[in-house]
Amino acid sequence: MRQRLSSEPDRYRGRRRVPTPPRSRYAAVVTTAFVGAGIVALGANALPDAKSVSPSVLDELRQASVAGQDAAARADSADRANRDERSTDSDATEQDPWLLPLHGYDFKAPYGMRWGKLHTGIDLVAPEGTPYKAIHAGTVTKAGWFGGYGYAVIVKHSDGSEAIYGHSSVVTVKEGQEVKAGDQLGLVGNTGHSYGSHLHLEVHVNGQPRDPVPFLQDHGVDIKLETEAIYADVVPS
Ligand SMILES: [Zn+2]
């Protein structure tokens, strides 16, 4: 986890982590605005809904609104060609967010050794039939029965990483389909080697499983606290 000083000039950095408690209203408001209004439209529509939220949350949303307008203005700006590679990367990332796959789950089994073998993902317990969504844009490379994963969806992202969503009751996408973050992929279920209705989420980098918790934290999503950033990781790498 990167530590930031509040005096740092980069205005994106201060709100990469959401300072509000788990299951916060903030996450719900942001998600609704995100899905409903798109990224650059966020703010104007989201703020009235946020009036009952604490001042710090409102402040977060105002910053987001300003940033969204800035992003739109920059996109139209005539000096677009003068921007360096880093700012181009940031713009691309803002339009390509990372999100939670669903809300209202119980984080159950972490990544790591379990019952004498490696549990290669995390388990998010939710009722059967709960829709789950793509955590990031990409191409569906698998949609169907996948051994112990039951009915599963695999999405390959543009950065080469892959997300596997297992134990679905139903998958609602087809192989080869392009999806955006937040697009529904299937419904939570209990198929394959599963002990109860839950979403098994797995992240692979270079074909190897990674602990999704720190991986997603690096992209602005805290899957244990069930929070997601307005934008994905916009810190230039
Ligand atoms: Zn699992």
Coordinates of C-alpha atoms and ligand atoms in Angstrom, one line a residue:
M1 CA 0.0 0.0 0.0
R2 CA 1.4 3.3 -1.0
Q3 CA 1.5 5.9 1.7
R4 CA 0.6 9.5 0.7
L5 CA 1.3 12.7 2.4
S6 CA -1.6 15.1 2.4
S7 CA 0.7 17.8 1.2
E8 CA 1.4 16.0 -2.0
P9 CA 0.4 18.1 -5.0
D10 CA -1.2 15.3 -7.0
R11 CA -4.9 15.8 -6.5
Y12 CA -5.8 12.3 -7.5
R13 CA -3.8 10.7 -4.8
G14 CA -5.7 11.9 -1.7
R15 CA -8.8 10.0 -2.6
R16 CA -7.5 6.7 -3.9
R17 CA -8.6 5.2 -0.6
V18 CA -12.0 5.7 0.8
P19 CA -11.8 6.9 4.4
T20 CA -15.4 6.0 5.3
P21 CA -16.4 2.8 7.2
P22 CA -17.3 -0.5 5.6
R23 CA -20.5 -0.7 3.7
S24 CA -20.6 3.1 3.5
R25 CA -23.2 5.1 1.8
Y26 CA -20.4 6.5 -0.2
A27 CA -19.7 3.3 -2.0
A28 CA -23.4 2.9 -2.8
V29 CA -23.7 6.5 -4.1
V30 CA -20.6 6.3 -6.1
T31 CA -21.6 3.0 -7.7
T32 CA -25.0 4.2 -8.6
A33 CA -23.6 7.3 -10.2
F34 CA -21.0 5.4 -11.9
V35 CA -23.3 2.9 -13.6
G36 CA -26.0 5.3 -14.2
A37 CA -24.3 8.3 -15.4
G38 CA -20.9 7.4 -16.6
I39 CA -17.6 8.8 -15.4
V40 CA -17.5 12.3 -16.7
A41 CA -21.2 12.9 -16.0
L42 CA -20.7 12.0 -12.3
G43 CA -21.3 14.7 -9.9
A44 CA -24.1 16.9 -11.1
N45 CA -26.5 14.1 -10.8
A46 CA -24.9 12.4 -7.9
L47 CA -24.6 15.3 -5.5
P48 CA -28.3 15.9 -4.7
D49 CA -28.6 12.2 -3.7
A50 CA -25.6 12.7 -1.4
K51 CA -27.0 15.5 0.8
S52 CA -27.7 13.2 3.7
V53 CA -24.1 11.8 3.6
S54 CA -21.4 13.2 5.9
P55 CA -19.6 16.3 4.9
S56 CA -16.4 14.4 4.2
V57 CA -18.2 12.2 1.8
L58 CA -19.8 15.1 0.0
D59 CA -16.4 16.7 -0.3
E60 CA -15.1 13.5 -1.9
L61 CA -18.0 13.6 -4.4
R62 CA -17.4 17.3 -5.1
Q63 CA -13.8 16.6 -5.8
A64 CA -14.9 13.8 -8.1
S65 CA -17.3 16.1 -9.9
V66 CA -14.6 18.6 -10.4
A67 CA -12.2 16.0 -11.6
G68 CA -14.8 14.6 -14.0
Q69 CA -15.4 18.0 -15.5
D70 CA -11.6 18.6 -15.7
A71 CA -11.3 15.3 -17.5
A72 CA -14.0 16.2 -20.0
A73 CA -12.4 19.6 -20.5
R74 CA -9.0 18.1 -21.0
A75 CA -10.4 15.7 -23.6
D76 CA -11.7 18.6 -25.6
S77 CA -8.7 20.7 -25.1
A78 CA -6.7 21.8 -28.1
D79 CA -3.4 21.0 -26.5
R80 CA -4.3 17.4 -26.3
A81 CA -1.4 16.5 -28.5
N82 CA 1.0 18.3 -26.1
R83 CA 0.2 16.1 -23.2
D84 CA 2.9 13.7 -22.2
E85 CA 2.6 10.0 -22.0
R86 CA 1.8 10.0 -18.3
S87 CA -1.3 12.2 -18.6
T88 CA -2.5 10.1 -21.5
D89 CA -2.2 7.0 -19.4
S90 CA -4.2 8.6 -16.6
D91 CA -7.0 9.6 -19.0
A92 CA -7.2 6.1 -20.3
T93 CA -7.4 4.7 -16.8
E94 CA -10.1 7.1 -15.7
Q95 CA -12.2 5.7 -18.5
D96 CA -11.4 2.1 -17.7
P97 CA -12.2 1.7 -14.0
W98 CA -12.0 -1.2 -11.6
L99 CA -15.1 -2.0 -9.6
L100 CA -16.5 -4.4 -7.1
P101 CA -18.1 -7.5 -8.7
L102 CA -21.2 -7.1 -6.5
H103 CA -22.4 -5.5 -3.3
G104 CA -23.9 -6.8 -0.1
Y105 CA -21.7 -9.9 0.1
D106 CA -19.9 -11.4 3.0
F107 CA -16.1 -11.7 2.4
K108 CA -15.5 -15.3 3.5
A109 CA -12.5 -17.4 2.4
P110 CA -9.4 -15.4 1.7
Y111 CA -6.7 -16.3 -0.8
G112 CA -4.2 -18.8 0.8
M113 CA -3.9 -22.2 2.2
R114 CA -7.1 -23.9 3.1
W115 CA -7.8 -27.6 3.8
G116 CA -4.2 -28.4 2.9
K117 CA -4.2 -26.7 -0.5
L118 CA -4.0 -23.3 -2.0
H119 CA -7.3 -21.5 -2.3
T120 CA -6.5 -19.5 -5.4
G121 CA -9.1 -16.8 -5.0
I122 CA -11.5 -15.2 -2.6
D123 CA -15.1 -16.1 -1.8
L124 CA -17.9 -13.6 -1.7
V125 CA -21.0 -15.1 -0.1
A126 CA -24.2 -13.8 -1.6
P127 CA -27.7 -15.3 -2.2
E128 CA -28.2 -17.5 -5.2
G129 CA -29.3 -15.5 -8.2
T130 CA -27.5 -12.3 -7.2
P131 CA -26.1 -10.6 -10.4
Y132 CA -22.4 -10.2 -10.5
K133 CA -20.5 -7.8 -12.7
A134 CA -17.1 -7.4 -14.5
I135 CA -14.5 -5.8 -12.2
H136 CA -12.8 -4.4 -15.3
A137 CA -13.2 -4.1 -19.0
G138 CA -12.0 -6.9 -21.2
T139 CA -12.9 -9.8 -23.4
V140 CA -14.8 -12.9 -22.3
T141 CA -12.5 -15.9 -23.0
K142 CA -14.6 -18.5 -21.1
A143 CA -18.3 -18.6 -20.4
G144 CA -19.7 -21.9 -19.4
W145 CA -18.9 -25.1 -17.4
F146 CA -15.3 -25.0 -16.2
G147 CA -14.7 -28.1 -14.0
G148 CA -14.5 -27.4 -10.3
Y149 CA -15.4 -23.8 -11.0
G150 CA -18.8 -24.8 -12.1
Y151 CA -20.4 -22.3 -14.5
A152 CA -17.7 -19.7 -14.8
V153 CA -16.7 -16.6 -16.7
I154 CA -13.2 -15.6 -17.5
V155 CA -12.5 -12.1 -18.6
K156 CA -9.1 -11.1 -20.0
H157 CA -8.2 -7.4 -19.4
S158 CA -6.2 -5.2 -21.6
D159 CA -3.3 -5.2 -19.2
G160 CA -3.1 -9.0 -19.7
S161 CA -4.5 -9.9 -16.3
E162 CA -7.5 -12.2 -16.1
A163 CA -10.4 -12.5 -13.7
I164 CA -12.2 -15.8 -13.1
Y165 CA -15.7 -15.8 -11.7
G166 CA -16.7 -19.2 -10.5
H167 CA -19.7 -21.2 -9.2
S168 CA -22.3 -19.3 -11.1
S169 CA -25.9 -20.5 -11.3
V170 CA -26.1 -18.9 -14.8
V171 CA -23.6 -17.1 -17.0
T172 CA -25.1 -14.3 -19.0
V173 CA -22.3 -13.5 -21.5
K174 CA -20.8 -15.4 -24.4
E175 CA -17.2 -16.2 -25.2
G176 CA -15.6 -13.5 -27.4
Q177 CA -17.9 -10.8 -26.0
E178 CA -16.4 -7.4 -25.0
V179 CA -17.5 -6.2 -21.6
K180 CA -17.0 -3.0 -19.6
A181 CA -16.5 -2.7 -15.9
G182 CA -19.9 -3.1 -14.3
D183 CA -21.4 -5.2 -17.0
Q184 CA -23.3 -8.2 -15.7
L185 CA -21.6 -11.5 -16.3
G186 CA -23.8 -14.0 -14.6
L187 CA -25.7 -14.9 -11.4
V188 CA -24.2 -16.1 -8.1
G189 CA -24.7 -19.8 -7.6
N190 CA -23.4 -23.0 -6.1
T191 CA -22.1 -25.0 -9.1
G192 CA -18.9 -27.0 -9.3
H193 CA -16.9 -27.6 -6.1
S194 CA -18.8 -25.2 -4.0
Y195 CA -20.0 -25.3 -0.4
G196 CA -22.8 -22.9 -0.7
S197 CA -24.0 -20.0 -2.8
H198 CA -21.0 -17.6 -3.4
L199 CA -18.9 -15.9 -6.0
H200 CA -15.4 -17.3 -6.2
L201 CA -13.2 -14.5 -7.7
E202 CA -9.8 -15.2 -8.9
V203 CA -7.2 -12.9 -10.5
H204 CA -4.4 -14.2 -12.7
V205 CA -1.3 -12.3 -13.8
N206 CA 0.9 -13.9 -16.3
G207 CA -1.2 -17.0 -16.0
Q208 CA -0.6 -17.3 -12.3
P209 CA -3.1 -16.7 -9.5
R210 CA -2.6 -13.6 -7.4
D211 CA -4.2 -12.6 -4.1
P212 CA -7.1 -10.5 -5.4
V213 CA -7.2 -8.3 -2.2
P214 CA -3.9 -6.4 -2.7
F215 CA -4.2 -6.6 -6.5
L216 CA -7.5 -4.8 -6.3
Q217 CA -6.3 -2.4 -3.6
D218 CA -3.7 -1.3 -6.1
H219 CA -6.5 -0.5 -8.5
G220 CA -8.6 1.5 -6.0
V221 CA -11.0 -1.3 -4.9
D222 CA -11.0 -2.6 -1.4
I223 CA -12.9 -5.8 -1.6
K224 CA -12.8 -6.5 2.1
L225 CA -14.3 -3.1 3.0
E226 CA -16.5 -3.2 0.0
T227 CA -15.4 0.1 -1.4
E228 CA -14.3 1.2 -4.8
A229 CA -12.6 4.4 -5.9
I230 CA -14.1 6.8 -8.4
Y231 CA -11.3 6.0 -10.7
A232 CA -8.9 3.2 -11.0
D233 CA -5.3 3.6 -10.2
V234 CA -4.4 6.9 -11.8
V235 CA -0.9 7.2 -10.2
P236 CA 1.5 7.1 -13.1
S237 CA 3.6 4.0 -13.0
Ligands
ZN1 ZN -13.2 -20.0 -3.7

